[in-house]
Amino acid sequence: MLALRLGRGAHPLVLLRRLLVAAASAGVGFLLLCTLGWAMGHPAGSWPRLLWCLIPLAATVQFAVAVARTDGSTRPRTGLSAIGLGPARMTVLAAVSTAMTCALGSALALLLFLHLRGDLNGKPFTGEAAALLAAGRPLPLGATLTLLALAPFLAGLATAITLRPRAGKSPAEADSSSTPVPAPAPSGLPWGVALTAAGLAIETYATSRRGDKAGLLDGSLAGVLAGWSLTAVGLALAGPGITHLCGRLLQMMRPGAIRLLAGRALMDEARRIGRPLGVLCAVVSGAFAAASIYGPGDERPFGPLTGLGAGLIVGCAAATLLNAALEAKQVRALTTVSLQDSGAAPGLLRTAAAVRAAALLAAFVPLTWAVSALAAIPLAT
């Protein structure tokens, strides 16, 4: 009940982000239900579609957690512990709010699926859509509820794990605390490089066992998806280290005020924005690699819902990065006010932000191109 009241009185921008999470959850729920409908008519060849749904599901969960991190209504604040809303209780509240938002999306997906099947208006779709909707066949209740509960359950669990209090300090307090020395360098860069290389190697090994392009959709699909997932994890681990390195390079060779501000900000925000940048890099590189293999005239590997799944993955990854940037801006609010009070011109701060963006583009665009090129080589041969 408290989660509903907080959601009703939230800022319009917060409500918009929650609606986007609900929309992403609805898209994933619809994909899962269509997979179930296809499996009812084709039980032997449904597992590739189920594997394909796992990637949009993971992207939706990541986006839901990013929105929960920037939600000020569920952030621990001074004085709430006296009424029983300490850091642990607020973490539970954030997890419940995230699960309820995703549950709303799952409910909308079920209504849309039933409407297209004709269970609500008596006029089911025909043609190719009939195979995806399993029109005329009763849906298994247990499987339907299980698939629809995946996004709310995983998003709530991931939110609770991410926002849990650590060492007597809430995540909000930990994020807002600042010190006059630069933040230490993230330690995940070597592991990220190793995992990325291992993922590309797994993709190469999996695709080397197929005879033609159609073989990619059979036994090698699991290996390709496993390799891409490992590559995505590696880039997510390497992202903070690359971002921190960009900040350090900006401050080399007698930096001025702009480069010093931009570099110090990147070093302080490396962990916050580096992981979403790495995930977006993996998503874009995977999309480029797939586009280089399957041209406009080729048969799509997973049917008409491939575009919906790809749109969810790219959209959630980009929205997660935007939320991370918004969270970083909120954390820098006090520093920005201090600089303005000290006489810093607004143009100086805008130029520093542009320099930060240019440095990140200079680092991650070539990395994305290189990973996509290496991933496309074994698929094209």
mmCIF file of C-alpha atoms in Angstrom:
data_model
loop_
_atom_site.group_PDB
_atom_site.id
_atom_site.type_symbol
_atom_site.label_atom_id
_atom_site.label_comp_id
_atom_site.label_asym_id
_atom_site.label_seq_id
_atom_site.Cartn_x
_atom_site.Cartn_y
_atom_site.Cartn_z
ATOM 1 C CA MET A 1 0.000 0.000 0.000
ATOM 2 C CA LEU A 2 2.834 2.388 0.807
ATOM 3 C CA ALA A 3 4.458 1.586 -2.529
ATOM 4 C CA LEU A 4 1.223 2.545 -4.305
ATOM 5 C CA ARG A 5 1.005 5.849 -2.416
ATOM 6 C CA LEU A 6 4.615 6.713 -3.187
ATOM 7 C CA GLY A 7 4.090 5.867 -6.828
ATOM 8 C CA ARG A 8 0.961 8.018 -7.057
ATOM 9 C CA GLY A 9 2.726 11.042 -5.570
ATOM 10 C CA ALA A 10 5.976 10.676 -7.504
ATOM 11 C CA HIS A 11 7.415 13.295 -9.846
ATOM 12 C CA PRO A 12 6.088 13.131 -13.441
ATOM 13 C CA LEU A 13 9.552 12.246 -14.742
ATOM 14 C CA VAL A 14 9.720 9.347 -12.273
ATOM 15 C CA LEU A 15 6.273 8.188 -13.374
ATOM 16 C CA LEU A 16 7.408 8.341 -17.000
ATOM 17 C CA ARG A 17 10.416 6.138 -16.251
ATOM 18 C CA ARG A 18 8.182 3.657 -14.437
ATOM 19 C CA LEU A 19 5.811 3.586 -17.390
ATOM 20 C CA LEU A 20 8.784 2.817 -19.647
ATOM 21 C CA VAL A 21 9.706 -0.068 -17.347
ATOM 22 C CA ALA A 22 6.119 -1.328 -17.516
ATOM 23 C CA ALA A 23 6.213 -1.068 -21.313
ATOM 24 C CA ALA A 24 9.471 -3.041 -21.471
ATOM 25 C CA SER A 25 8.016 -5.677 -19.161
ATOM 26 C CA ALA A 26 4.919 -5.862 -21.357
ATOM 27 C CA GLY A 27 7.088 -6.424 -24.422
ATOM 28 C CA VAL A 28 9.040 -9.213 -22.740
ATOM 29 C CA GLY A 29 5.854 -10.806 -21.442
ATOM 30 C CA PHE A 30 4.344 -10.749 -24.911
ATOM 31 C CA LEU A 31 7.477 -12.367 -26.360
ATOM 32 C CA LEU A 32 7.350 -15.110 -23.744
ATOM 33 C CA LEU A 33 3.657 -15.740 -24.350
ATOM 34 C CA CYS A 34 4.222 -15.948 -28.103
ATOM 35 C CA THR A 35 7.021 -18.416 -27.436
ATOM 36 C CA LEU A 36 4.606 -20.476 -25.374
ATOM 37 C CA GLY A 37 2.023 -20.327 -28.165
ATOM 38 C CA TRP A 38 4.605 -21.467 -30.713
ATOM 39 C CA ALA A 39 5.775 -24.286 -28.432
ATOM 40 C CA MET A 40 2.241 -25.610 -28.149
ATOM 41 C CA GLY A 41 2.224 -26.282 -31.903
ATOM 42 C CA HIS A 42 5.961 -26.934 -32.416
ATOM 43 C CA PRO A 43 7.350 -28.502 -29.225
ATOM 44 C CA ALA A 44 10.510 -29.781 -30.900
ATOM 45 C CA GLY A 45 11.741 -26.474 -32.328
ATOM 46 C CA SER A 46 10.772 -23.954 -29.678
ATOM 47 C CA TRP A 47 13.952 -23.795 -27.614
ATOM 48 C CA PRO A 48 15.775 -21.305 -29.912
ATOM 49 C CA ARG A 49 12.923 -18.833 -29.406
ATOM 50 C CA LEU A 50 13.081 -19.317 -25.648
ATOM 51 C CA LEU A 51 16.815 -18.608 -25.664
ATOM 52 C CA TRP A 52 16.193 -15.483 -27.721
ATOM 53 C CA CYS A 53 13.707 -14.228 -25.088
ATOM 54 C CA LEU A 54 16.321 -14.412 -22.317
ATOM 55 C CA ILE A 55 18.302 -11.480 -23.713
ATOM 56 C CA PRO A 56 15.354 -9.006 -23.780
ATOM 57 C CA LEU A 57 14.432 -10.258 -20.308
ATOM 58 C CA ALA A 58 17.917 -9.482 -18.981
ATOM 59 C CA ALA A 59 17.874 -6.042 -20.639
ATOM 60 C CA THR A 60 14.492 -5.273 -19.062
ATOM 61 C CA VAL A 61 15.692 -6.294 -15.604
ATOM 62 C CA GLN A 62 18.777 -4.110 -15.965
ATOM 63 C CA PHE A 63 16.613 -1.150 -16.996
ATOM 64 C CA ALA A 64 14.226 -1.697 -14.080
ATOM 65 C CA VAL A 65 17.128 -1.702 -11.612
ATOM 66 C CA ALA A 66 18.542 1.486 -13.145
ATOM 67 C CA VAL A 67 15.178 3.220 -12.742
ATOM 68 C CA ALA A 68 14.929 2.039 -9.130
ATOM 69 C CA ARG A 69 18.355 3.514 -8.387
ATOM 70 C CA THR A 70 17.261 6.964 -9.566
ATOM 71 C CA ASP A 71 13.890 6.878 -7.794
ATOM 72 C CA GLY A 72 14.124 9.431 -4.983
ATOM 73 C CA SER A 73 10.872 8.313 -3.318
ATOM 74 C CA THR A 74 12.387 4.998 -2.214
ATOM 75 C CA ARG A 75 15.819 6.373 -1.278
ATOM 76 C CA PRO A 76 16.766 6.285 2.426
ATOM 77 C CA ARG A 77 16.588 9.702 4.054
ATOM 78 C CA THR A 78 17.345 11.141 7.465
ATOM 79 C CA GLY A 79 14.468 10.824 9.938
ATOM 80 C CA LEU A 80 12.630 7.935 8.298
ATOM 81 C CA SER A 81 14.248 5.360 10.576
ATOM 82 C CA ALA A 82 12.276 6.799 13.495
ATOM 83 C CA ILE A 83 9.009 5.663 11.875
ATOM 84 C CA GLY A 84 10.333 2.241 10.886
ATOM 85 C CA LEU A 85 11.517 3.098 7.374
ATOM 86 C CA GLY A 86 15.226 2.497 7.704
ATOM 87 C CA PRO A 87 17.581 1.558 4.845
ATOM 88 C CA ALA A 88 16.536 -2.115 4.882
ATOM 89 C CA ARG A 89 12.825 -1.315 4.790
ATOM 90 C CA MET A 90 13.301 1.253 2.003
ATOM 91 C CA THR A 91 15.227 -1.337 -0.007
ATOM 92 C CA VAL A 92 12.307 -3.742 0.325
ATOM 93 C CA LEU A 93 9.957 -0.929 -0.674
ATOM 94 C CA ALA A 94 12.013 -0.199 -3.787
ATOM 95 C CA ALA A 95 12.018 -3.892 -4.725
ATOM 96 C CA VAL A 96 8.247 -4.154 -4.240
ATOM 97 C CA SER A 97 7.656 -1.001 -6.299
ATOM 98 C CA THR A 98 9.807 -2.354 -9.120
ATOM 99 C CA ALA A 99 8.048 -5.721 -9.048
ATOM 100 C CA MET A 100 4.630 -4.041 -9.108
ATOM 101 C CA THR A 101 5.624 -1.914 -12.101
ATOM 102 C CA CYS A 102 6.802 -4.981 -14.012
ATOM 103 C CA ALA A 103 3.672 -6.882 -12.955
ATOM 104 C CA LEU A 104 1.570 -4.135 -14.526
ATOM 105 C CA GLY A 105 3.433 -4.636 -17.785
ATOM 106 C CA SER A 106 2.942 -8.411 -17.594
ATOM 107 C CA ALA A 107 -0.782 -7.933 -17.078
ATOM 108 C CA LEU A 108 -0.970 -5.676 -20.136
ATOM 109 C CA ALA A 109 0.923 -8.277 -22.151
ATOM 110 C CA LEU A 110 -1.573 -10.963 -21.108
ATOM 111 C CA LEU A 111 -4.541 -8.781 -22.066
ATOM 112 C CA LEU A 112 -3.019 -8.034 -25.477
ATOM 113 C CA PHE A 113 -2.189 -11.691 -26.072
ATOM 114 C CA LEU A 114 -5.698 -12.822 -25.145
ATOM 115 C CA HIS A 115 -7.188 -10.109 -27.347
ATOM 116 C CA LEU A 116 -5.148 -11.207 -30.364
ATOM 117 C CA ARG A 117 -6.084 -14.834 -29.710
ATOM 118 C CA GLY A 118 -9.759 -13.918 -29.770
ATOM 119 C CA ASP A 119 -10.407 -14.936 -26.160
ATOM 120 C CA LEU A 120 -11.812 -11.464 -25.383
ATOM 121 C CA ASN A 121 -13.640 -10.478 -28.563
ATOM 122 C CA GLY A 122 -14.099 -13.804 -30.333
ATOM 123 C CA LYS A 123 -12.156 -12.810 -33.490
ATOM 124 C CA PRO A 124 -8.658 -14.338 -33.449
ATOM 125 C CA PHE A 125 -5.906 -13.375 -35.847
ATOM 126 C CA THR A 126 -5.266 -15.722 -38.742
ATOM 127 C CA GLY A 127 -2.346 -16.504 -41.007
ATOM 128 C CA GLU A 128 1.188 -16.524 -39.636
ATOM 129 C CA ALA A 129 0.039 -14.974 -36.344
ATOM 130 C CA ALA A 130 -2.089 -18.025 -35.574
ATOM 131 C CA ALA A 131 1.030 -20.152 -35.061
ATOM 132 C CA LEU A 132 2.392 -17.675 -32.514
ATOM 133 C CA LEU A 133 -0.884 -17.173 -30.658
ATOM 134 C CA ALA A 134 -2.050 -20.818 -30.536
ATOM 135 C CA ALA A 135 -5.555 -19.599 -31.293
ATOM 136 C CA GLY A 136 -8.246 -22.155 -30.559
ATOM 137 C CA ARG A 137 -6.123 -24.035 -28.008
ATOM 138 C CA PRO A 138 -6.446 -23.598 -24.241
ATOM 139 C CA LEU A 139 -3.426 -21.959 -22.627
ATOM 140 C CA PRO A 140 -1.721 -23.897 -19.803
ATOM 141 C CA LEU A 141 -2.389 -21.788 -16.724
ATOM 142 C CA GLY A 142 0.761 -22.771 -14.836
ATOM 143 C CA ALA A 143 3.132 -22.067 -17.718
ATOM 144 C CA THR A 144 1.411 -18.770 -18.534
ATOM 145 C CA LEU A 145 1.627 -17.449 -14.973
ATOM 146 C CA THR A 146 5.233 -18.634 -14.620
ATOM 147 C CA LEU A 147 6.364 -16.848 -17.761
ATOM 148 C CA LEU A 148 4.530 -13.653 -16.827
ATOM 149 C CA ALA A 149 6.052 -13.711 -13.320
ATOM 150 C CA LEU A 150 9.637 -13.899 -14.577
ATOM 151 C CA ALA A 151 10.122 -10.162 -15.206
ATOM 152 C CA PRO A 152 8.507 -8.953 -11.914
ATOM 153 C CA PHE A 153 10.327 -11.543 -9.813
ATOM 154 C CA LEU A 154 13.777 -11.071 -11.361
ATOM 155 C CA ALA A 155 13.479 -7.266 -11.417
ATOM 156 C CA GLY A 156 12.398 -7.129 -7.768
ATOM 157 C CA LEU A 157 15.147 -9.533 -6.716
ATOM 158 C CA ALA A 158 17.835 -7.652 -8.656
ATOM 159 C CA THR A 159 16.655 -4.355 -7.167
ATOM 160 C CA ALA A 160 16.813 -5.745 -3.644
ATOM 161 C CA ILE A 161 20.330 -7.082 -4.214
ATOM 162 C CA THR A 162 21.592 -3.891 -5.853
ATOM 163 C CA LEU A 163 20.125 -1.442 -3.324
ATOM 164 C CA ARG A 164 20.746 -3.453 -0.168
ATOM 165 C CA PRO A 165 22.561 -1.526 2.616
ATOM 166 C CA ARG A 166 26.269 -2.214 2.796
ATOM 167 C CA ALA A 167 28.512 -1.816 5.861
ATOM 168 C CA GLY A 168 26.039 0.376 7.713
ATOM 169 C CA LYS A 169 25.690 2.853 4.848
ATOM 170 C CA SER A 170 22.844 3.018 2.361
ATOM 171 C CA PRO A 171 23.558 3.075 -1.370
ATOM 172 C CA ALA A 172 22.225 6.604 -1.622
ATOM 173 C CA GLU A 173 24.526 7.796 1.146
ATOM 174 C CA ALA A 174 27.421 5.946 -0.422
ATOM 175 C CA ASP A 175 26.744 7.508 -3.821
ATOM 176 C CA SER A 176 26.329 11.017 -2.461
ATOM 177 C CA SER A 177 29.443 10.970 -0.343
ATOM 178 C CA SER A 178 32.398 12.693 -1.948
ATOM 179 C CA THR A 179 36.027 12.997 -1.038
ATOM 180 C CA PRO A 180 38.749 15.412 -2.246
ATOM 181 C CA VAL A 181 40.976 12.612 -3.656
ATOM 182 C CA PRO A 182 40.227 10.909 -6.993
ATOM 183 C CA ALA A 183 38.240 7.682 -6.862
ATOM 184 C CA PRO A 184 40.391 4.512 -7.067
ATOM 185 C CA ALA A 185 40.620 2.808 -10.424
ATOM 186 C CA PRO A 186 38.132 -0.052 -10.963
ATOM 187 C CA SER A 187 39.746 -3.447 -10.866
ATOM 188 C CA GLY A 188 37.591 -5.222 -13.458
ATOM 189 C CA LEU A 189 39.400 -4.195 -16.647
ATOM 190 C CA PRO A 190 41.698 -7.267 -16.926
ATOM 191 C CA TRP A 191 38.811 -9.628 -16.156
ATOM 192 C CA GLY A 192 36.612 -7.802 -18.644
ATOM 193 C CA VAL A 193 39.179 -8.141 -21.414
ATOM 194 C CA ALA A 194 39.631 -11.834 -20.625
ATOM 195 C CA LEU A 195 35.880 -12.543 -20.617
ATOM 196 C CA THR A 196 35.369 -10.614 -23.853
ATOM 197 C CA ALA A 197 38.106 -12.616 -25.550
ATOM 198 C CA ALA A 198 36.652 -15.853 -24.169
ATOM 199 C CA GLY A 199 33.192 -14.933 -25.440
ATOM 200 C CA LEU A 200 34.492 -14.240 -28.936
ATOM 201 C CA ALA A 201 36.388 -17.535 -28.850
ATOM 202 C CA ILE A 202 33.229 -19.434 -27.852
ATOM 203 C CA GLU A 203 31.319 -17.805 -30.712
ATOM 204 C CA THR A 204 34.066 -18.804 -33.139
ATOM 205 C CA TYR A 205 34.089 -22.400 -31.881
ATOM 206 C CA ALA A 206 30.302 -22.678 -31.996
ATOM 207 C CA THR A 207 29.988 -21.340 -35.522
ATOM 208 C CA SER A 208 32.882 -23.436 -36.821
ATOM 209 C CA ARG A 209 30.782 -26.587 -36.306
ATOM 210 C CA ARG A 210 27.961 -25.527 -38.638
ATOM 211 C CA GLY A 211 27.929 -26.302 -42.322
ATOM 212 C CA ASP A 212 26.054 -23.241 -43.576
ATOM 213 C CA LYS A 213 24.106 -20.234 -42.358
ATOM 214 C CA ALA A 214 21.103 -22.393 -41.492
ATOM 215 C CA GLY A 215 23.257 -24.336 -39.067
ATOM 216 C CA LEU A 216 23.468 -21.198 -36.960
ATOM 217 C CA LEU A 217 19.839 -21.762 -36.021
ATOM 218 C CA ASP A 218 20.368 -25.332 -34.874
ATOM 219 C CA GLY A 219 22.954 -26.749 -32.502
ATOM 220 C CA SER A 220 25.315 -23.784 -32.676
ATOM 221 C CA LEU A 221 22.732 -21.231 -31.517
ATOM 222 C CA ALA A 222 23.249 -21.959 -27.832
ATOM 223 C CA GLY A 223 26.999 -21.534 -28.230
ATOM 224 C CA VAL A 224 26.597 -18.262 -30.125
ATOM 225 C CA LEU A 225 24.258 -16.827 -27.493
ATOM 226 C CA ALA A 226 26.519 -18.063 -24.679
ATOM 227 C CA GLY A 227 29.538 -16.465 -26.337
ATOM 228 C CA TRP A 228 27.717 -13.187 -26.904
ATOM 229 C CA SER A 229 26.485 -13.173 -23.298
ATOM 230 C CA LEU A 230 30.020 -13.737 -22.037
ATOM 231 C CA THR A 231 31.220 -10.926 -24.286
ATOM 232 C CA ALA A 232 28.527 -8.627 -22.873
ATOM 233 C CA VAL A 233 29.561 -9.478 -19.305
ATOM 234 C CA GLY A 234 33.187 -8.827 -20.201
ATOM 235 C CA LEU A 235 32.433 -5.445 -21.728
ATOM 236 C CA ALA A 236 30.298 -4.537 -18.710
ATOM 237 C CA LEU A 237 33.236 -5.369 -16.435
ATOM 238 C CA ALA A 238 35.704 -3.515 -18.621
ATOM 239 C CA GLY A 239 33.506 -0.430 -19.048
ATOM 240 C CA PRO A 240 34.310 1.182 -15.681
ATOM 241 C CA GLY A 241 38.028 0.678 -16.201
ATOM 242 C CA ILE A 242 37.905 2.174 -19.702
ATOM 243 C CA THR A 243 35.899 5.153 -18.416
ATOM 244 C CA HIS A 244 38.376 5.692 -15.583
ATOM 245 C CA LEU A 245 41.254 5.499 -18.060
ATOM 246 C CA CYS A 246 39.575 8.129 -20.255
ATOM 247 C CA GLY A 247 39.374 10.447 -17.261
ATOM 248 C CA ARG A 248 43.027 9.894 -16.453
ATOM 249 C CA LEU A 249 44.117 10.559 -20.032
ATOM 250 C CA LEU A 250 42.160 13.812 -20.112
ATOM 251 C CA GLN A 251 44.196 15.099 -17.175
ATOM 252 C CA MET A 252 47.588 14.424 -18.737
ATOM 253 C CA MET A 253 49.937 16.989 -20.275
ATOM 254 C CA ARG A 254 49.220 20.067 -18.110
ATOM 255 C CA PRO A 255 45.425 20.124 -18.264
ATOM 256 C CA GLY A 256 43.395 23.304 -18.053
ATOM 257 C CA ALA A 257 40.264 23.802 -16.012
ATOM 258 C CA ILE A 258 37.994 22.144 -18.584
ATOM 259 C CA ARG A 259 40.046 18.992 -19.025
ATOM 260 C CA LEU A 260 40.651 18.794 -15.289
ATOM 261 C CA LEU A 261 36.931 18.991 -14.494
ATOM 262 C CA ALA A 262 36.005 16.542 -17.251
ATOM 263 C CA GLY A 263 38.691 14.032 -16.304
ATOM 264 C CA ARG A 264 37.973 14.140 -12.582
ATOM 265 C CA ALA A 265 34.239 13.670 -13.227
ATOM 266 C CA LEU A 266 34.876 10.625 -15.433
ATOM 267 C CA MET A 267 37.116 9.071 -12.811
ATOM 268 C CA ASP A 268 34.511 9.607 -10.088
ATOM 269 C CA GLU A 269 31.638 8.293 -12.246
ATOM 270 C CA ALA A 270 33.501 5.385 -13.823
ATOM 271 C CA ARG A 271 31.625 2.671 -11.957
ATOM 272 C CA ARG A 272 28.244 4.340 -12.354
ATOM 273 C CA ILE A 273 28.249 4.915 -16.112
ATOM 274 C CA GLY A 274 30.942 2.462 -17.207
ATOM 275 C CA ARG A 275 28.847 -0.684 -16.870
ATOM 276 C CA PRO A 276 25.860 0.635 -18.875
ATOM 277 C CA LEU A 277 28.292 1.883 -21.517
ATOM 278 C CA GLY A 278 29.864 -1.560 -21.749
ATOM 279 C CA VAL A 279 26.463 -3.247 -22.073
ATOM 280 C CA LEU A 280 25.365 -0.804 -24.770
ATOM 281 C CA CYS A 281 28.649 -1.438 -26.571
ATOM 282 C CA ALA A 282 27.937 -5.184 -26.518
ATOM 283 C CA VAL A 283 24.358 -4.691 -27.747
ATOM 284 C CA VAL A 284 25.332 -2.419 -30.636
ATOM 285 C CA SER A 285 28.224 -4.651 -31.665
ATOM 286 C CA GLY A 286 25.931 -7.689 -31.610
ATOM 287 C CA ALA A 287 23.373 -5.855 -33.736
ATOM 288 C CA PHE A 288 26.027 -4.867 -36.285
ATOM 289 C CA ALA A 289 27.361 -8.415 -36.413
ATOM 290 C CA ALA A 290 23.869 -9.839 -36.970
ATOM 291 C CA ALA A 291 23.062 -7.228 -39.628
ATOM 292 C CA SER A 292 26.207 -8.139 -41.534
ATOM 293 C CA ILE A 293 25.067 -11.768 -41.712
ATOM 294 C CA TYR A 294 21.330 -11.493 -42.293
ATOM 295 C CA GLY A 295 20.605 -9.005 -45.046
ATOM 296 C CA PRO A 296 17.195 -7.563 -45.927
ATOM 297 C CA GLY A 297 16.356 -10.503 -48.197
ATOM 298 C CA ASP A 298 17.315 -13.250 -45.756
ATOM 299 C CA GLU A 299 14.810 -15.166 -43.694
ATOM 300 C CA ARG A 300 14.739 -13.898 -40.142
ATOM 301 C CA PRO A 301 15.855 -16.573 -37.663
ATOM 302 C CA PHE A 302 13.107 -16.125 -35.088
ATOM 303 C CA GLY A 303 10.050 -14.998 -37.004
ATOM 304 C CA PRO A 304 8.158 -11.692 -37.023
ATOM 305 C CA LEU A 305 8.885 -10.895 -33.370
ATOM 306 C CA THR A 306 12.634 -10.516 -33.941
ATOM 307 C CA GLY A 307 12.215 -6.770 -34.405
ATOM 308 C CA LEU A 308 10.315 -6.447 -31.133
ATOM 309 C CA GLY A 309 12.993 -8.335 -29.225
ATOM 310 C CA ALA A 310 15.838 -6.399 -30.823
ATOM 311 C CA GLY A 311 14.048 -3.112 -30.151
ATOM 312 C CA LEU A 312 13.615 -4.035 -26.496
ATOM 313 C CA ILE A 313 17.288 -4.903 -26.124
ATOM 314 C CA VAL A 314 18.591 -1.738 -27.753
ATOM 315 C CA GLY A 315 15.971 0.501 -26.130
ATOM 316 C CA CYS A 316 16.519 -0.860 -22.626
ATOM 317 C CA ALA A 317 20.304 -0.638 -22.967
ATOM 318 C CA ALA A 318 20.119 2.973 -24.147
ATOM 319 C CA ALA A 319 17.561 3.912 -21.483
ATOM 320 C CA THR A 320 19.728 2.321 -18.800
ATOM 321 C CA LEU A 321 22.657 4.464 -19.888
ATOM 322 C CA LEU A 322 20.483 7.602 -19.804
ATOM 323 C CA ASN A 323 19.344 6.726 -16.286
ATOM 324 C CA ALA A 324 22.946 6.232 -15.203
ATOM 325 C CA ALA A 325 23.807 9.652 -16.633
ATOM 326 C CA LEU A 326 20.863 11.155 -14.753
ATOM 327 C CA GLU A 327 22.002 9.501 -11.538
ATOM 328 C CA ALA A 328 25.506 10.882 -12.057
ATOM 329 C CA LYS A 329 24.055 14.353 -12.576
ATOM 330 C CA GLN A 330 22.107 14.056 -9.321
ATOM 331 C CA VAL A 331 25.253 13.040 -7.446
ATOM 332 C CA ARG A 332 27.176 15.983 -8.967
ATOM 333 C CA ALA A 333 24.478 18.476 -7.968
ATOM 334 C CA LEU A 334 26.288 19.716 -4.867
ATOM 335 C CA THR A 335 29.585 20.006 -6.717
ATOM 336 C CA THR A 336 27.898 21.919 -9.539
ATOM 337 C CA VAL A 337 26.317 24.357 -7.097
ATOM 338 C CA SER A 338 29.668 24.874 -5.366
ATOM 339 C CA LEU A 339 31.385 25.628 -8.672
ATOM 340 C CA GLN A 340 28.669 28.092 -9.650
ATOM 341 C CA ASP A 341 28.905 29.801 -6.277
ATOM 342 C CA SER A 342 32.656 30.060 -6.796
ATOM 343 C CA GLY A 343 32.125 32.016 -9.994
ATOM 344 C CA ALA A 344 32.434 29.253 -12.599
ATOM 345 C CA ALA A 345 30.728 30.251 -15.838
ATOM 346 C CA PRO A 346 27.852 28.027 -17.073
ATOM 347 C CA GLY A 347 29.690 27.678 -20.377
ATOM 348 C CA LEU A 348 32.640 26.104 -18.562
ATOM 349 C CA LEU A 349 30.449 23.346 -17.123
ATOM 350 C CA ARG A 350 28.762 22.710 -20.475
ATOM 351 C CA THR A 351 32.115 22.514 -22.231
ATOM 352 C CA ALA A 352 33.405 20.056 -19.635
ATOM 353 C CA ALA A 353 30.322 17.882 -20.204
ATOM 354 C CA ALA A 354 30.936 17.983 -23.965
ATOM 355 C CA VAL A 355 34.565 16.978 -23.443
ATOM 356 C CA ARG A 356 33.469 14.032 -21.271
ATOM 357 C CA ALA A 357 31.045 12.869 -23.971
ATOM 358 C CA ALA A 358 33.674 13.249 -26.702
ATOM 359 C CA ALA A 359 36.220 11.242 -24.701
ATOM 360 C CA LEU A 360 33.735 8.407 -24.140
ATOM 361 C CA LEU A 361 32.769 8.358 -27.817
ATOM 362 C CA ALA A 362 36.426 8.281 -28.831
ATOM 363 C CA ALA A 363 36.979 5.241 -26.616
ATOM 364 C CA PHE A 364 33.795 3.198 -27.022
ATOM 365 C CA VAL A 365 32.962 3.725 -30.718
ATOM 366 C CA PRO A 366 36.178 2.067 -31.965
ATOM 367 C CA LEU A 367 35.753 -0.644 -29.327
ATOM 368 C CA THR A 368 32.212 -1.344 -30.533
ATOM 369 C CA TRP A 369 33.384 -1.517 -34.143
ATOM 370 C CA ALA A 370 36.259 -3.854 -33.268
ATOM 371 C CA VAL A 371 34.076 -6.248 -31.263
ATOM 372 C CA SER A 372 31.384 -6.312 -33.963
ATOM 373 C CA ALA A 373 33.995 -6.973 -36.659
ATOM 374 C CA LEU A 374 35.572 -9.808 -34.667
ATOM 375 C CA ALA A 375 32.143 -11.301 -33.927
ATOM 376 C CA ALA A 376 31.093 -11.147 -37.580
ATOM 377 C CA ILE A 377 34.213 -12.879 -38.934
ATOM 378 C CA PRO A 378 33.318 -16.437 -37.806
ATOM 379 C CA LEU A 379 29.655 -15.936 -38.721
ATOM 380 C CA ALA A 380 30.473 -14.860 -42.288
ATOM 381 C CA THR A 381 32.888 -17.689 -43.070
#
